Amino acid sequence: MKHVLLFSVLAVAVGMLLRALLDRYLGSAPPFVFFFFTSMVAAYYGGLPTGVLATLLSVPSGWYFFVEPGFVWGKGAPDDFAGVSIFVFAGTLMSVLAARMRRAQEE
């Protein structure tokens, strides 16, 4: 269980770092763009619980740092809330698919 949490936190931290490094180029681009990859990679290497946990950890991380006005909880446009909902759905779906792909390759 400890490796699930550690890998999820590490994956989200890498996604945040990449997004922060490219923030001046991306501007107000979708704030969760790099977190899709972290959820998929976490699920592929750590299994479904790791991918879902990475998705759930990405939401507060992405919201606080990358949703305008930035560094504020709960503020944002209605489409930001829709974007988070879509991200959680897509991140969970990608986690399921990545975990199944890994399991199929192992068989």
Tab-separated table of N, CA and C in Angstrom, residues 56-90:
chain	number	residue	atom	x	y	z
A	56	LEU	N	-6.968	11.577	-8.412
A	56	LEU	CA	-7.580	12.332	-7.318
A	56	LEU	C	-6.608	13.327	-6.691
A	57	LEU	N	-5.329	12.992	-6.627
A	57	LEU	CA	-4.334	13.937	-6.108
A	57	LEU	C	-4.072	15.080	-7.082
A	58	SER	N	-4.290	14.837	-8.353
A	58	SER	CA	-4.067	15.868	-9.370
A	58	SER	C	-5.084	16.992	-9.295
A	59	VAL	N	-6.276	16.685	-8.835
A	59	VAL	CA	-7.339	17.700	-8.812
A	59	VAL	C	-6.974	18.880	-7.912
A	60	PRO	N	-6.672	18.672	-6.623
A	60	PRO	CA	-6.321	19.853	-5.819
A	60	PRO	C	-5.009	20.496	-6.255
A	61	SER	N	-4.075	19.692	-6.721
A	61	SER	CA	-2.791	20.243	-7.180
A	61	SER	C	-2.968	21.131	-8.393
A	62	GLY	N	-3.670	20.620	-9.382
A	62	GLY	CA	-3.902	21.396	-10.595
A	62	GLY	C	-4.775	22.606	-10.344
A	63	TRP	N	-5.782	22.433	-9.501
A	63	TRP	CA	-6.700	23.543	-9.232
A	63	TRP	C	-5.976	24.691	-8.534
A	64	TYR	N	-5.241	24.374	-7.491
A	64	TYR	CA	-4.609	25.426	-6.688
A	64	TYR	C	-3.554	26.190	-7.474
A	65	PHE	N	-2.762	25.486	-8.246
A	65	PHE	CA	-1.629	26.130	-8.911
A	65	PHE	C	-1.932	26.651	-10.314
A	66	PHE	N	-2.866	26.030	-11.032
A	66	PHE	CA	-2.975	26.345	-12.449
A	66	PHE	C	-4.336	26.852	-12.917
A	67	VAL	N	-5.362	26.833	-12.082
A	67	VAL	CA	-6.655	27.389	-12.466
A	67	VAL	C	-6.668	28.856	-12.054
A	68	GLU	N	-7.048	29.710	-12.995
A	68	GLU	CA	-7.097	31.148	-12.712
A	68	GLU	C	-8.131	31.434	-11.639
A	69	PRO	N	-7.882	32.295	-10.685
A	69	PRO	CA	-6.821	33.278	-10.579
A	69	PRO	C	-5.528	32.735	-9.991
A	70	GLY	N	-5.454	31.499	-9.625
A	70	GLY	CA	-4.228	30.870	-9.135
A	70	GLY	C	-4.036	31.077	-7.641
A	71	PHE	N	-3.592	30.026	-6.981
A	71	PHE	CA	-3.279	30.032	-5.556
A	71	PHE	C	-4.479	30.407	-4.686
A	72	VAL	N	-5.670	30.044	-5.141
A	72	VAL	CA	-6.909	30.311	-4.415
A	72	VAL	C	-7.787	29.074	-4.534
A	73	TRP	N	-8.383	28.652	-3.408
A	73	TRP	CA	-9.289	27.514	-3.431
A	73	TRP	C	-10.703	27.969	-3.746
A	74	GLY	N	-11.416	27.202	-4.525
A	74	GLY	CA	-12.834	27.399	-4.744
A	74	GLY	C	-13.222	28.501	-5.711
A	75	LYS	N	-12.291	29.263	-6.200
A	75	LYS	CA	-12.619	30.314	-7.168
A	75	LYS	C	-12.406	29.746	-8.557
A	76	GLY	N	-13.206	30.173	-9.454
A	76	GLY	CA	-13.062	29.724	-10.832
A	76	GLY	C	-14.381	29.860	-11.559
A	77	ALA	N	-14.295	29.793	-12.846
A	77	ALA	CA	-15.488	29.896	-13.684
A	77	ALA	C	-16.217	28.550	-13.694
A	78	PRO	N	-17.496	28.564	-14.042
A	78	PRO	CA	-18.240	27.299	-14.119
A	78	PRO	C	-17.614	26.283	-15.068
A	79	ASP	N	-16.989	26.766	-16.141
A	79	ASP	CA	-16.360	25.805	-17.049
A	79	ASP	C	-15.125	25.167	-16.427
A	80	ASP	N	-14.523	25.807	-15.407
A	80	ASP	CA	-13.423	25.170	-14.688
A	80	ASP	C	-13.921	23.950	-13.925
A	81	PHE	N	-15.102	24.063	-13.325
A	81	PHE	CA	-15.679	22.931	-12.603
A	81	PHE	C	-16.045	21.803	-13.569
A	82	ALA	N	-16.528	22.165	-14.731
A	82	ALA	CA	-16.822	21.155	-15.749
A	82	ALA	C	-15.536	20.480	-16.208
A	83	GLY	N	-14.473	21.273	-16.365
A	83	GLY	CA	-13.182	20.718	-16.766
A	83	GLY	C	-12.639	19.732	-15.755
A	84	VAL	N	-12.808	20.028	-14.471
A	84	VAL	CA	-12.363	19.113	-13.417
A	84	VAL	C	-13.165	17.818	-13.478
A	85	SER	N	-14.458	17.933	-13.674
A	85	SER	CA	-15.301	16.728	-13.761
A	85	SER	C	-14.885	15.853	-14.943
A	86	ILE	N	-14.638	16.487	-16.065
A	86	ILE	CA	-14.193	15.739	-17.247
A	86	ILE	C	-12.837	15.105	-16.987
A	87	PHE	N	-11.939	15.840	-16.328
A	87	PHE	CA	-10.620	15.289	-16.019
A	87	PHE	C	-10.726	14.062	-15.119
A	88	VAL	N	-11.538	14.144	-14.085
A	88	VAL	CA	-11.678	13.001	-13.164
A	88	VAL	C	-12.241	11.788	-13.904
A	89	PHE	N	-13.239	12.004	-14.735
A	89	PHE	CA	-13.813	10.899	-15.511
A	89	PHE	C	-12.769	10.315	-16.463
A	90	ALA	N	-12.114	11.184	-17.236
A	90	ALA	CA	-11.130	10.706	-18.218
A	90	ALA	C	-9.918	10.089	-17.534
